[in-house]
Coordinates of C-alpha atoms and ligand atoms in Angstrom, one line a residue:
Chain A
X1114 CA 11.2 8.4 -1.9
X1115 CA 14.1 7.1 -3.8
X1116 CA 13.7 4.6 -6.3
X1117 CA 15.0 0.7 -6.1
X1118 CA 18.0 1.9 -8.2
X1119 CA 19.3 5.1 -5.8
X1120 CA 18.8 2.5 -3.4
X1121 CA 20.2 -0.8 -4.7
X1122 CA 23.7 1.6 -5.9
X1123 CA 24.1 3.0 -2.0
X1124 CA 23.8 0.1 -0.9
X1125 CA 27.1 -0.7 -3.5
X1126 CA 28.8 2.6 -1.5
X1127 CA 28.1 0.4 1.7
X1128 CA 24.7 2.0 2.9
X1129 CA 23.4 -1.4 4.5
X1130 CA 20.3 0.9 5.5
X1131 CA 19.0 1.2 1.5
X1132 CA 19.4 -2.5 1.3
X1133 CA 17.4 -2.8 4.5
X1134 CA 14.6 -0.8 2.3
X1135 CA 14.9 -2.4 -0.6
X1136 CA 14.3 -5.7 1.6
X1137 CA 11.2 -4.2 3.1
X1138 CA 10.0 -2.9 0.2
X1139 CA 9.7 -6.5 -1.7
X1140 CA 9.7 -9.0 1.3
X1141 CA 5.6 -9.2 1.0
X1142 CA 5.8 -9.3 -2.8
X1143 CA 9.0 -12.1 -3.3
X1144 CA 7.3 -14.6 -0.4
X1145 CA 3.6 -13.5 -2.9
X1146 CA 5.8 -15.0 -5.9
X1147 CA 7.6 -17.9 -4.8
X1148 CA 3.7 -18.6 -2.8
X1149 CA 2.0 -18.8 -5.7
X1150 CA 4.4 -20.7 -7.4
X1151 CA 5.2 -23.3 -5.3
X1152 CA 2.6 -25.5 -3.3
X1153 CA 5.1 -26.3 -0.2
X1154 CA 4.8 -23.2 2.4
X1155 CA 8.1 -23.6 3.6
X1156 CA 10.2 -23.7 0.8
X1157 CA 8.4 -20.3 -0.4
X1158 CA 10.2 -19.0 2.6
X1159 CA 13.2 -20.7 2.3
X1160 CA 13.2 -19.4 -1.9
X1161 CA 12.3 -15.8 -0.3
X1162 CA 15.8 -15.4 1.9
X1163 CA 18.0 -17.8 -0.9
X1164 CA 16.9 -15.0 -3.8
X1165 CA 17.5 -11.9 -1.3
X1166 CA 20.9 -13.8 -0.6
X1167 CA 21.5 -14.1 -3.8
X1168 CA 21.2 -10.1 -4.6
X1169 CA 23.4 -9.3 -1.4
X1170 CA 25.4 -11.8 -2.9
X1171 CA 26.1 -10.3 -6.7
X1172 CA 25.4 -6.9 -5.0
X1173 CA 28.8 -6.0 -6.2
X1174 CA 28.5 -7.0 -10.0
X1175 CA 24.4 -5.3 -10.1
X1176 CA 24.7 -2.6 -13.2
X1177 CA 21.6 -0.9 -13.8
X1178 CA 21.1 -1.7 -17.1
X1179 CA 17.3 -2.9 -15.7
X1180 CA 15.0 -2.1 -13.3
X1181 CA 16.2 -3.7 -9.8
X1182 CA 13.2 -5.8 -10.2
X1183 CA 13.2 -7.7 -13.3
X1184 CA 16.6 -8.3 -11.8
X1185 CA 14.7 -9.7 -8.6
X1186 CA 12.1 -11.4 -10.3
X1187 CA 14.5 -13.0 -13.3
X1188 CA 16.7 -14.2 -9.9
X1189 CA 13.4 -15.3 -8.6
X1190 CA 12.3 -16.9 -11.9
X1191 CA 15.7 -19.4 -11.7
X1192 CA 15.0 -20.4 -8.5
X1193 CA 11.7 -21.6 -9.6
X1194 CA 12.8 -23.3 -12.3
X1195 CA 15.6 -24.9 -10.4
X1196 CA 12.7 -26.1 -7.9
X1197 CA 11.1 -27.4 -10.1
X1198 CA 13.5 -29.6 -11.8
X1199 CA 14.1 -30.8 -7.8
X1200 CA 11.1 -31.6 -7.3
X1201 CA 10.3 -34.0 -10.2
X1202 CA 14.0 -35.7 -9.0
X1203 CA 12.6 -36.4 -5.8
X1204 CA 8.9 -36.7 -5.7
X1205 CA 8.5 -37.0 -1.9
X1206 CA 8.8 -33.5 -2.0
X1207 CA 5.2 -32.7 -3.3
X1208 CA 3.7 -34.9 -0.9
X1209 CA 4.0 -32.0 1.8
X1210 CA 1.5 -29.6 -0.5
X1211 CA -0.8 -27.3 1.4
X1212 CA -2.0 -26.0 -1.6
X1213 CA -5.9 -27.1 -0.7
X1214 CA -5.3 -27.0 2.8
X1215 CA -4.2 -23.0 3.0
X1216 CA -5.6 -21.8 5.6
X1217 CA -7.2 -18.2 4.1
X1218 CA -8.8 -20.0 1.3
X1219 CA -11.8 -19.1 -0.2
X1220 CA -14.2 -20.9 -2.0
X1221 CA -13.1 -17.5 -5.1
X1222 CA -9.6 -17.8 -4.2
X1223 CA -9.7 -21.9 -5.2
X1224 CA -11.3 -20.8 -8.5
X1225 CA -8.6 -18.9 -9.2
X1226 CA -6.2 -21.0 -8.0
X1227 CA -7.3 -23.7 -10.3
X1228 CA -7.5 -21.4 -13.5
X1229 CA -4.4 -20.4 -12.8
X1230 CA -2.6 -24.0 -12.8
X1231 CA -5.0 -25.2 -16.1
X1232 CA -2.3 -22.7 -18.1
X1233 CA 0.1 -23.9 -19.8
X1234 CA 3.5 -22.9 -18.5
X1235 CA 4.1 -20.0 -20.6
X1236 CA 1.2 -18.4 -20.8
X1237 CA 1.0 -18.6 -16.9
X1238 CA 4.4 -17.1 -16.4
X1239 CA 3.4 -14.0 -18.4
X1240 CA -0.2 -13.5 -16.6
X1241 CA 1.6 -14.1 -13.2
X1242 CA 4.3 -11.7 -13.3
X1243 CA 2.0 -8.5 -15.2
X1244 CA -1.3 -9.6 -12.6
X1245 CA 0.6 -9.9 -9.6
X1246 CA 3.8 -8.9 -9.8
X1247 CA 3.0 -5.5 -11.9
X1248 CA 5.4 -5.5 -14.8
X1249 CA 5.5 -3.8 -17.1
X1250 CA 5.7 -5.7 -20.9
X1251 CA 9.2 -4.8 -21.2
X1252 CA 10.0 -6.1 -17.5
X1253 CA 8.3 -9.1 -19.0
X1254 CA 10.3 -9.2 -22.0
X1255 CA 13.6 -8.7 -20.2
X1256 CA 12.8 -11.0 -17.1
X1257 CA 12.0 -14.3 -19.0
X1258 CA 14.1 -13.4 -22.1
X1259 CA 11.8 -13.4 -25.2
X1260 CA 10.8 -10.5 -27.9
X1261 CA 8.0 -8.2 -26.3
X1262 CA 5.4 -8.6 -29.0
X1263 CA 5.7 -12.5 -28.1
X1264 CA 4.7 -11.0 -24.4
X1265 CA 1.9 -9.3 -25.5
X1266 CA 0.4 -12.1 -27.2
X1267 CA 0.9 -14.5 -24.7
X1268 CA -0.3 -12.3 -22.5
X1269 CA -3.3 -12.0 -24.1
X1270 CA -3.8 -15.3 -25.0
X1271 CA -3.8 -16.3 -21.0
X1272 CA -5.7 -13.6 -20.2
X1273 CA -8.5 -15.0 -22.8
X1274 CA -8.0 -18.4 -21.4
X1275 CA -8.5 -17.3 -18.0
X1276 CA -11.8 -15.7 -18.7
X1277 CA -13.1 -19.3 -20.2
X1278 CA -12.3 -21.6 -16.8
X1279 CA -13.3 -18.6 -14.6
X1280 CA -16.2 -18.1 -16.3
X1281 CA -18.1 -20.5 -17.4
X1282 CA -20.7 -20.0 -20.6
X1283 CA -23.9 -18.8 -19.5
X1284 CA -25.5 -21.7 -22.2
X1285 CA -23.2 -24.0 -20.9
X1286 CA -24.7 -23.1 -17.4
X1287 CA -28.1 -23.9 -18.7
X1288 CA -27.3 -26.7 -20.4
X1289 CA -26.4 -28.2 -16.6
X1290 CA -29.0 -27.2 -14.8
X1291 CA -31.5 -28.8 -17.8
X1292 CA -29.6 -32.1 -17.1
X1293 CA -30.0 -31.4 -13.4
X1294 CA -33.3 -30.5 -13.4
X1295 CA -34.4 -33.8 -15.7
X1296 CA -34.9 -37.2 -13.7
X1297 CA -32.9 -39.9 -15.1
X1298 CA -34.5 -42.6 -17.7
X1299 CA -34.6 -45.0 -14.9
X1300 CA -36.4 -43.3 -12.1
X1301 CA -38.9 -41.6 -14.7
X1302 CA -40.1 -45.1 -15.4
X1303 CA -40.0 -45.8 -12.2
X1304 CA -42.5 -43.4 -11.2
X1305 CA -44.4 -44.0 -13.5
X1306 CA -45.0 -47.7 -12.4
X1307 CA -47.9 -47.4 -9.5
Chain B
X467 CA -17.6 -8.4 -36.6
X468 CA -14.6 -8.3 -39.7
X469 CA -11.5 -9.6 -38.3
X470 CA -9.2 -8.2 -41.3
X471 CA -11.0 -4.8 -41.9
X472 CA -10.7 -4.1 -37.6
X473 CA -8.3 -1.5 -37.8
X474 CA -8.0 -1.8 -33.9
X475 CA -6.3 -5.5 -32.6
X476 CA -7.8 -7.1 -29.5
X477 CA -4.1 -6.9 -28.5
X478 CA -4.1 -3.4 -28.0
X479 CA -6.8 -3.1 -26.7
X480 CA -5.9 -4.9 -23.7
X481 CA -2.0 -3.2 -24.3
X482 CA -3.9 0.7 -23.8
X483 CA -5.8 -1.2 -20.6
X484 CA -1.8 -2.3 -19.1
X485 CA -1.1 1.5 -19.6
X486 CA 1.6 0.3 -22.3
X487 CA 0.9 2.5 -25.4
X488 CA 2.0 5.8 -26.7
X489 CA 0.1 8.3 -25.4
X490 CA -1.3 9.6 -29.1
X491 CA -2.0 6.0 -29.7
X492 CA -3.6 5.5 -26.6
X493 CA -6.3 8.4 -27.2
X494 CA -7.2 6.5 -30.6
X495 CA -7.6 3.9 -28.6
X496 CA -9.5 4.9 -26.0
X497 CA -12.3 6.9 -29.0
X498 CA -12.4 3.7 -30.7
X499 CA -13.6 1.3 -27.9
X500 CA -16.0 3.9 -26.6
X501 CA -17.4 3.7 -30.6
X502 CA -16.9 -0.1 -31.0
X503 CA -19.0 -2.5 -29.2
X504 CA -16.8 -5.3 -29.7
X505 CA -13.7 -3.6 -28.6
X506 CA -15.8 -2.7 -25.5
X507 CA -16.3 -6.4 -24.0
X508 CA -13.3 -7.5 -24.8
X509 CA -12.2 -4.5 -22.2
X510 CA -15.0 -6.0 -20.1
X511 CA -13.6 -9.3 -20.1
X512 CA -10.1 -8.5 -19.6
X513 CA -11.0 -6.1 -16.3
X514 CA -13.6 -9.1 -14.9
X515 CA -10.4 -11.4 -15.7
X516 CA -7.9 -8.9 -13.1
X517 CA -10.1 -8.3 -10.8
X518 CA -11.3 -12.3 -10.5
X519 CA -7.5 -13.1 -10.4
X520 CA -6.3 -10.4 -8.0
X521 CA -8.8 -12.3 -5.2
X522 CA -5.5 -14.8 -5.4
X523 CA -3.8 -13.0 -2.3
X524 CA -1.2 -14.7 0.2
X525 CA -0.6 -13.9 3.4
X526 CA 2.8 -12.0 4.2
X527 CA 6.2 -13.1 4.4
X528 CA 7.1 -14.4 8.1
X529 CA 9.4 -12.7 10.1
X530 CA 11.8 -15.2 9.8
X531 CA 12.5 -14.1 6.5
X532 CA 13.9 -11.1 7.8
X533 CA 15.9 -12.4 10.9
X534 CA 18.3 -14.5 8.8
X535 CA 18.6 -11.7 6.2
X536 CA 19.9 -9.1 9.0
X537 CA 22.0 -11.9 10.2
X538 CA 23.8 -12.2 7.0
X539 CA 24.1 -8.1 6.6
X540 CA 25.2 -7.8 10.1
X541 CA 28.4 -9.7 9.0
X542 CA 31.4 -6.9 9.9
X543 CA 32.5 -5.7 6.4
X544 CA 30.6 -4.7 3.2
X545 CA 28.3 -6.8 1.0
X546 CA 30.9 -7.5 -1.3
X547 CA 33.3 -9.2 1.5
X548 CA 30.0 -11.4 3.0
X549 CA 29.0 -12.8 -0.8
X550 CA 33.0 -13.4 -0.8
X551 CA 32.9 -15.2 2.3
X552 CA 29.9 -16.8 2.6
X553 CA 29.1 -20.4 0.8
X554 CA 25.4 -21.5 1.1
X555 CA 26.0 -24.6 3.0
X556 CA 27.9 -22.3 5.5
X557 CA 24.6 -19.7 5.8
X558 CA 22.5 -22.3 6.2
X559 CA 24.0 -24.1 9.5
X560 CA 24.8 -20.3 10.9
X561 CA 21.0 -19.8 10.5
X562 CA 20.1 -22.8 12.2
X563 CA 22.2 -22.4 15.1
X564 CA 21.0 -18.6 15.6
X565 CA 17.3 -19.2 15.4
X566 CA 17.7 -22.4 17.8
X567 CA 20.1 -19.9 20.5
X568 CA 17.2 -17.7 19.3
X569 CA 14.4 -19.6 19.9
X570 CA 15.7 -21.0 23.0
X571 CA 16.0 -17.4 25.0
X572 CA 12.6 -15.9 23.3
X573 CA 10.7 -19.0 24.6
X574 CA 12.5 -18.7 27.5
X575 CA 11.8 -15.2 27.8
X576 CA 8.4 -15.9 26.9
X577 CA 7.0 -18.8 29.6
X578 CA 8.4 -16.4 31.8
X579 CA 6.2 -13.5 30.7
X580 CA 3.5 -15.8 29.9
X581 CA 3.8 -17.0 34.1
X582 CA 3.3 -13.6 34.9
X583 CA 0.3 -12.8 32.6
X584 CA -1.6 -15.4 33.6
X585 CA -1.5 -15.2 37.1
X586 CA -1.7 -11.8 36.8
X587 CA -5.1 -12.2 34.8
X588 CA -6.8 -15.2 36.6
X589 CA -6.4 -13.7 40.1
X590 CA -7.7 -10.7 41.7
X591 CA -6.0 -7.4 41.4
X592 CA -4.9 -7.6 45.0
X593 CA -3.6 -10.9 44.5
X594 CA -1.7 -11.1 41.7
X595 CA 0.2 -7.9 42.6
X596 CA 1.6 -10.1 45.6
X597 CA 1.9 -13.1 42.8
X598 CA 3.7 -10.0 40.7
X599 CA 5.9 -9.0 43.4
X600 CA 7.0 -12.7 44.0
X601 CA 7.7 -13.3 40.4
X602 CA 9.4 -10.4 39.8
X603 CA 12.8 -11.2 40.4
X604 CA 12.4 -14.4 38.6
X605 CA 11.3 -12.5 36.0
X606 CA 13.6 -9.6 35.6
X607 CA 16.4 -12.3 36.0
X608 CA 15.3 -14.8 33.2
X609 CA 15.3 -12.3 29.8
X610 CA 18.8 -10.4 30.9
X611 CA 21.0 -13.5 32.7
X612 CA 22.6 -13.6 29.0
X613 CA 23.9 -10.2 28.5
X614 CA 25.0 -11.4 24.9
X615 CA 26.8 -9.3 22.5
X616 CA 23.5 -10.0 19.6
X617 CA 22.0 -6.6 19.2
X618 CA 19.3 -8.4 17.8
X619 CA 18.6 -10.4 20.9
X620 CA 19.6 -7.1 22.9
X621 CA 16.8 -5.2 21.5
X622 CA 14.2 -7.8 22.1
X623 CA 15.4 -7.8 25.8
X624 CA 14.4 -4.0 26.1
X625 CA 11.4 -5.0 24.3
X626 CA 10.0 -7.1 26.6
X627 CA 11.6 -5.2 29.7
X628 CA 9.9 -2.6 28.4
X629 CA 6.3 -3.9 28.2
X630 CA 7.1 -5.3 31.5
X631 CA 7.7 -2.4 32.9
X632 CA 4.6 -1.2 31.3
X633 CA 2.9 -3.4 32.9
X634 CA 3.9 -2.9 36.7
X635 CA 3.5 0.6 36.4
X636 CA -0.1 -0.5 35.6
X637 CA -0.2 -2.7 38.6
X638 CA 1.0 0.4 40.5
X639 CA -2.0 2.6 40.2
X640 CA -4.0 -0.1 40.4
X641 CA -2.7 -0.6 43.8
X642 CA -3.6 2.7 44.4
X643 CA -6.6 2.7 43.1
X644 CA -7.9 -0.1 44.7
X645 CA -6.3 1.4 48.2
X646 CA -8.5 3.6 49.5
X647 CA -12.2 1.2 49.0
X648 CA -10.5 -1.0 51.9
X649 CA -9.5 2.3 54.0
X650 CA -12.4 4.1 53.1
X651 CA -15.6 2.8 51.3
X652 CA -17.0 6.3 50.6
X653 CA -13.2 6.5 48.1
X654 CA -10.9 10.0 47.5
X655 CA -10.7 9.1 43.6
X656 CA -13.1 10.3 40.8
X657 CA -16.1 7.7 40.5
X658 CA -15.6 5.1 37.8
X659 CA -17.1 5.3 34.7
X660 CA -19.0 1.9 35.0
X661 CA -22.3 2.8 36.6
X662 CA -23.0 1.1 39.5
X663 CA -21.8 -2.7 40.9
X664 CA -21.2 -5.0 38.2
X665 CA -22.2 -8.6 40.0
X666 CA -21.8 -12.4 37.5
X667 CA -25.1 -13.6 39.4
X668 CA -25.2 -17.5 39.5
X669 CA -27.3 -20.0 40.5
X670 CA -28.0 -23.7 41.3
X671 CA -31.1 -25.6 41.8
X672 CA -31.6 -29.3 42.3
X673 CA -35.2 -30.6 41.5
X674 CA -37.3 -33.6 42.4
X675 CA -40.1 -33.7 39.6
X676 CA -42.8 -36.7 38.9
X677 CA -42.7 -36.9 35.0
X678 CA -39.2 -35.6 33.2
X679 CA -41.2 -36.0 29.9
X680 CA -43.8 -33.2 32.0
X681 CA -41.4 -31.0 33.4
X682 CA -39.0 -30.6 30.3
X683 CA -42.2 -29.2 28.2
X684 CA -42.8 -27.0 30.9
X685 CA -39.1 -25.8 31.4
X686 CA -38.5 -24.9 27.6
X687 CA -42.0 -22.6 27.9
X688 CA -40.7 -21.0 31.2
X689 CA -37.1 -20.5 29.4
X690 CA -39.3 -18.8 26.1
X691 CA -41.4 -16.5 28.7
X692 CA -38.5 -15.3 30.5
X693 CA -36.1 -14.7 27.8
X694 CA -33.5 -17.4 28.8
X695 CA -32.1 -20.8 27.2
X696 CA -30.1 -23.6 27.7
X697 CA -26.1 -23.6 26.9
X698 CA -26.3 -26.9 27.8
X699 CA -28.6 -29.7 28.5
X700 CA -27.7 -33.3 29.0
X701 CA -30.7 -36.0 29.6
X702 CA -30.0 -39.0 31.1
X703 CA -32.7 -42.3 31.4
X704 CA -30.3 -44.6 30.7
X705 CA -31.5 -46.5 34.4
X706 CA -34.6 -47.1 34.6
X707 CA -35.4 -46.4 38.3
X708 CA -35.2 -42.5 37.6
X709 CA -34.5 -40.6 35.0
X710 CA -32.6 -37.1 35.4
X711 CA -32.0 -33.9 33.4
X712 CA -28.9 -31.6 33.7
X713 CA -28.6 -28.2 32.5
X714 CA -27.0 -24.6 32.3
X715 CA -29.7 -21.6 31.3
X716 CA -28.4 -18.4 30.8
X717 CA -31.3 -16.1 32.3
X718 CA -30.7 -12.1 31.4
X719 CA -30.3 -11.1 34.8
X720 CA -33.3 -8.8 35.9
X721 CA -35.2 -12.1 34.9
X722 CA -33.1 -14.3 37.8
X723 CA -35.7 -13.8 40.6
X724 CA -38.9 -14.1 38.5
X725 CA -37.5 -17.6 36.9
X726 CA -36.2 -19.2 40.2
X727 CA -39.8 -19.1 41.4
X728 CA -41.1 -20.4 38.7
X729 CA -38.7 -23.5 38.7
X730 CA -39.4 -23.9 42.4
X731 CA -43.1 -24.6 40.7
X732 CA -42.4 -27.2 38.4
X733 CA -40.9 -29.6 41.4
X734 CA -40.2 -30.3 45.0
X735 CA -37.0 -28.0 45.8
X736 CA -34.1 -31.1 47.5
X737 CA -31.5 -27.9 47.5
X738 CA -30.8 -24.4 46.2
X739 CA -28.6 -22.2 46.3
X740 CA -27.2 -18.7 45.1
X741 CA -24.6 -16.5 45.0
X742 CA -22.7 -13.1 43.3
X743 CA -19.7 -12.8 42.2
X744 CA -18.7 -8.8 41.7
X745 CA -16.6 -7.9 38.8
X746 CA -16.8 -4.4 38.8
X747 CA -13.3 -4.6 39.6
X748 CA -12.0 -6.9 37.2
X749 CA -14.2 -4.8 34.7
X750 CA -12.4 -2.2 35.7
X751 CA -8.4 -3.3 35.5
X752 CA -9.7 -5.0 31.7
X753 CA -10.7 -1.9 30.4
X754 CA -7.6 -0.2 31.9
X755 CA -5.5 -2.6 30.4
X756 CA -7.2 -2.7 26.7
X757 CA -6.9 0.7 27.0
X758 CA -3.6 1.4 27.8
X759 CA -2.6 -2.0 25.2
X760 CA -4.7 -0.3 22.6
X761 CA -2.7 3.3 22.9
X762 CA 0.7 1.4 23.0
X763 CA -0.3 -0.1 19.4
X764 CA -0.8 3.2 18.6
X765 CA 2.4 4.2 19.6
X766 CA 4.1 1.5 17.8
X767 CA 2.6 1.6 14.8
X768 CA 3.4 5.5 14.4
X769 CA 6.8 4.2 15.0
X770 CA 6.5 1.4 12.3
X771 CA 4.9 4.4 10.1
X772 CA 8.4 6.5 10.8
X773 CA 11.1 4.3 10.5
X774 CA 14.5 4.1 10.5
X775 CA 15.4 1.7 7.6
X776 CA 17.3 -0.7 9.5
X777 CA 16.3 -4.0 9.9
X778 CA 16.5 -4.9 13.5
X779 CA 14.6 -2.2 14.6
X780 CA 11.5 -2.6 12.4
X781 CA 11.7 -6.5 13.2
X782 CA 12.1 -5.3 17.5
X783 CA 8.4 -3.5 17.0
X784 CA 7.0 -6.0 14.7
X785 CA 7.3 -8.2 17.3
X786 CA 6.4 -6.4 19.7
X787 CA 2.9 -5.3 17.7
X788 CA 2.1 -8.6 17.1
X789 CA 2.5 -9.2 20.9
X790 CA 0.6 -6.2 22.0
X791 CA -2.5 -7.7 19.4
X792 CA -2.4 -11.4 20.9
X793 CA -2.8 -9.3 24.4
X794 CA -5.8 -7.2 23.2
X795 CA -7.6 -9.6 21.5
X796 CA -7.4 -11.7 24.5
X797 CA -8.8 -8.4 26.6
X798 CA -11.2 -7.5 24.5
X799 CA -12.2 -11.9 24.8
X800 CA -12.3 -11.3 28.3
X801 CA -14.2 -8.2 28.6
X802 CA -16.9 -10.0 26.4
X803 CA -17.2 -13.1 28.3
X804 CA -17.7 -11.0 31.7
X805 CA -20.1 -8.6 30.5
X806 CA -21.8 -11.3 29.2
X807 CA -21.3 -12.6 32.4
X808 CA -22.8 -10.2 34.3
X809 CA -25.7 -9.6 31.7
X810 CA -26.6 -13.2 31.6
X811 CA -27.0 -14.9 35.0
X812 CA -26.2 -18.4 35.4
X813 CA -28.4 -21.4 36.6
X814 CA -27.6 -24.8 37.3
X815 CA -30.4 -27.0 37.7
X816 CA -31.1 -31.0 37.9
X817 CA -34.0 -31.8 37.9
X818 CA -34.8 -35.9 38.8
X819 CA -37.5 -38.0 39.0
X820 CA -38.4 -39.9 41.9
X821 CA -37.1 -43.1 42.6
X822 CA -39.3 -45.8 41.4
X823 CA -39.7 -49.3 42.7
X824 CA -38.4 -51.3 39.6
X825 CA -41.3 -53.9 38.0
X826 CA -41.8 -56.8 39.8
X827 CA -39.8 -55.9 42.9
X828 CA -42.1 -55.3 46.0
X829 CA -39.2 -55.5 48.6
X830 CA -38.3 -52.8 50.4
X831 CA -34.8 -53.6 50.6
X832 CA -34.3 -54.2 46.9
X833 CA -35.8 -51.0 46.4
X834 CA -33.4 -49.3 48.8
X835 CA -30.7 -51.4 47.4
X836 CA -31.4 -50.4 44.0
X837 CA -31.7 -46.6 44.8
X838 CA -28.6 -46.9 46.7
X839 CA -27.1 -48.3 43.3
X840 CA -28.3 -45.2 41.5
X841 CA -27.5 -42.4 43.8
X842 CA -24.2 -44.6 44.2
X843 CA -23.4 -44.0 40.6
X844 CA -24.4 -40.9 40.4
X845 CA -21.3 -39.8 42.8
X846 CA -19.3 -41.3 41.1
X847 CA -20.4 -40.1 37.8
X848 CA -20.0 -36.4 40.1
X849 CA -16.6 -36.5 41.4
X850 CA -15.5 -37.8 37.8
X851 CA -17.1 -34.6 36.7
X852 CA -15.6 -32.4 39.6
X853 CA -12.1 -34.1 38.6
X854 CA -12.5 -32.7 35.3
X855 CA -13.4 -29.5 35.6
X856 CA -10.5 -29.3 37.9
X857 CA -7.4 -30.8 35.6
X858 CA -9.2 -28.3 33.1
X859 CA -9.4 -25.1 35.3
X860 CA -5.5 -26.0 36.5
X861 CA -3.7 -27.9 33.8
X862 CA -2.5 -24.7 32.0
X863 CA -0.9 -24.0 35.2
X864 CA 0.7 -26.8 36.3
X865 CA 2.3 -26.9 32.6
X866 CA 3.5 -24.0 32.7
X867 CA 5.6 -24.3 36.1
X868 CA 6.9 -28.0 34.2
X869 CA 7.6 -25.4 31.4
X870 CA 9.4 -23.2 33.7
X871 CA 11.1 -25.7 36.5
X872 CA 12.4 -27.7 33.4
X873 CA 15.6 -25.7 32.5
X874 CA 16.5 -24.5 35.6
X875 CA 16.4 -28.6 36.3
X876 CA 18.2 -29.7 33.7
X877 CA 20.8 -26.8 34.5
X878 CA 21.3 -28.1 37.8
X879 CA 20.9 -32.0 36.7
X880 CA 23.7 -31.4 34.1
X881 CA 26.1 -29.8 36.7
X882 CA 26.3 -32.1 39.0
X883 CA 27.1 -34.7 36.3
X884 CA 29.1 -32.7 35.2
X885 CA 31.3 -32.1 38.5
X886 CA 30.5 -35.7 39.5
X887 CA 32.3 -37.2 36.4
X888 CA 36.3 -35.2 37.0
X889 CA 35.9 -37.0 40.7
X890 CA 35.1 -40.4 39.4
X891 CA 38.0 -39.9 37.5
X892 CA 40.2 -39.0 40.0
X893 CA 39.2 -42.5 42.1
X894 CA 40.3 -44.0 39.5
Ligands
ZN1129 ZN1 -13.4 -2.4 -32.3

């Protein structure tokens, strides 16, 4: 199998088939990228298109300094940031969000999405790029323009926070059970009365 | 635990798990984790987080993305020229135009295909063949009428035509199979794999009973005895002259006769009928088409695996796969339904108490009037039900016809309009 970078260089020399191959490789991952970061499915679709078009348009100037996917996701990150700014300016766009109504949402799925949403932006971005886009620390550093050490420490903190968010501590669960099984004082009083 | 003297940072454990350490350092860390409970627990935590995160799966990218990228690439010239010339707004407009044109043509073609498919599926094989021939002219005219230069479109037209050719071939083979059955009952073809005829049995019975509650209790016992069940049941006690019960019973086919004779014992039989539909042909037909569809799906998946790398090819194949998948699922559901109808006979049961004189009314005229009102009401309900059933069963067909006739009708209307316009100008 040809490497992404080889395909990109072949495309620069005029092989449209090479770009088709790249497209087929990345359309699902890229759509997933936007789908996990935006609540609006239609916008995720449109931004996937825009991202590929941007790669098409910038292909001439592309240089194999970083991996192709770093380049692709860096563009995707820029588009996402612009989308966030846009949706803050025009709040009505958030009303057609379908986050909760996602058709294939399972309960576990929902828990994960809530936990990820609870992270702050810089920690969330690092962990998403690692876990779902599968980028290396180096690639994340280039895409986000942050030092390698920062990638590592943020990633660790993000994962530890997720652990807390996803798996409530056993003692806490135990305490919740106790509270639930103990009748409220008022009810207790009522019970004692004949 | 003493962080300051611990030679391995927790972050390094993570980097090791992510494959981000040099080989020499990685083996050191691995050895440390094996000996250190604290680091082993960090490892376990990190594994747990990752495996929980991957539960967040999202759907595959929609095909529409491929279409518009394909459109951009299909522009004459190299990628650089495309890049230089296109502006974002223009791209959007162009895509919308292409998409709408596309949707229109594809919609037209799929209505024709759906129509043919519906007729083909809903009718018995011989009748469907006639219908097929009647529509074949119309059908082949519809998708091939606009011979556009759009290669993507023509690829799909080709795909649709191939699919139809397949169907035609199949209907021919079925015709061959069906012919000897009519000519010589012995049949010259090899025996069908299904043992014996498959009969979907139905029965209906109206019973007059003395008290509904007692009859209902015995009915429930009877159902349990025959391993049968009521797929729906309506109890009507709204009028005090007579209470009634309507039910559809699903009875194992082997138990039908015994069930019917037990039902007769519940009261006085006012009407009873039995019917059976031989669904063997339907079954063989469906099984054959299902087999064919599965094979073509396999073939298409094979093509997809050895794709040439051209988006339009992949697109055409994907479109065909999803179409074939839909057909397969539909046929599987029909086959399952058919099997259910054969293994379970259905009985339409109506039980009603004998009309009782309303309390205090001794006149026989009043009683008869009352009964007439009751039966009139019941007739009205029955006709309403019949109408609803008729609409439900023919509605989709009517809709399809309306959809199919809409475009030619509109085209004729427009043409008439445009012809009339110049005439009226000349007159003025
Ligand atoms: Zn340790």
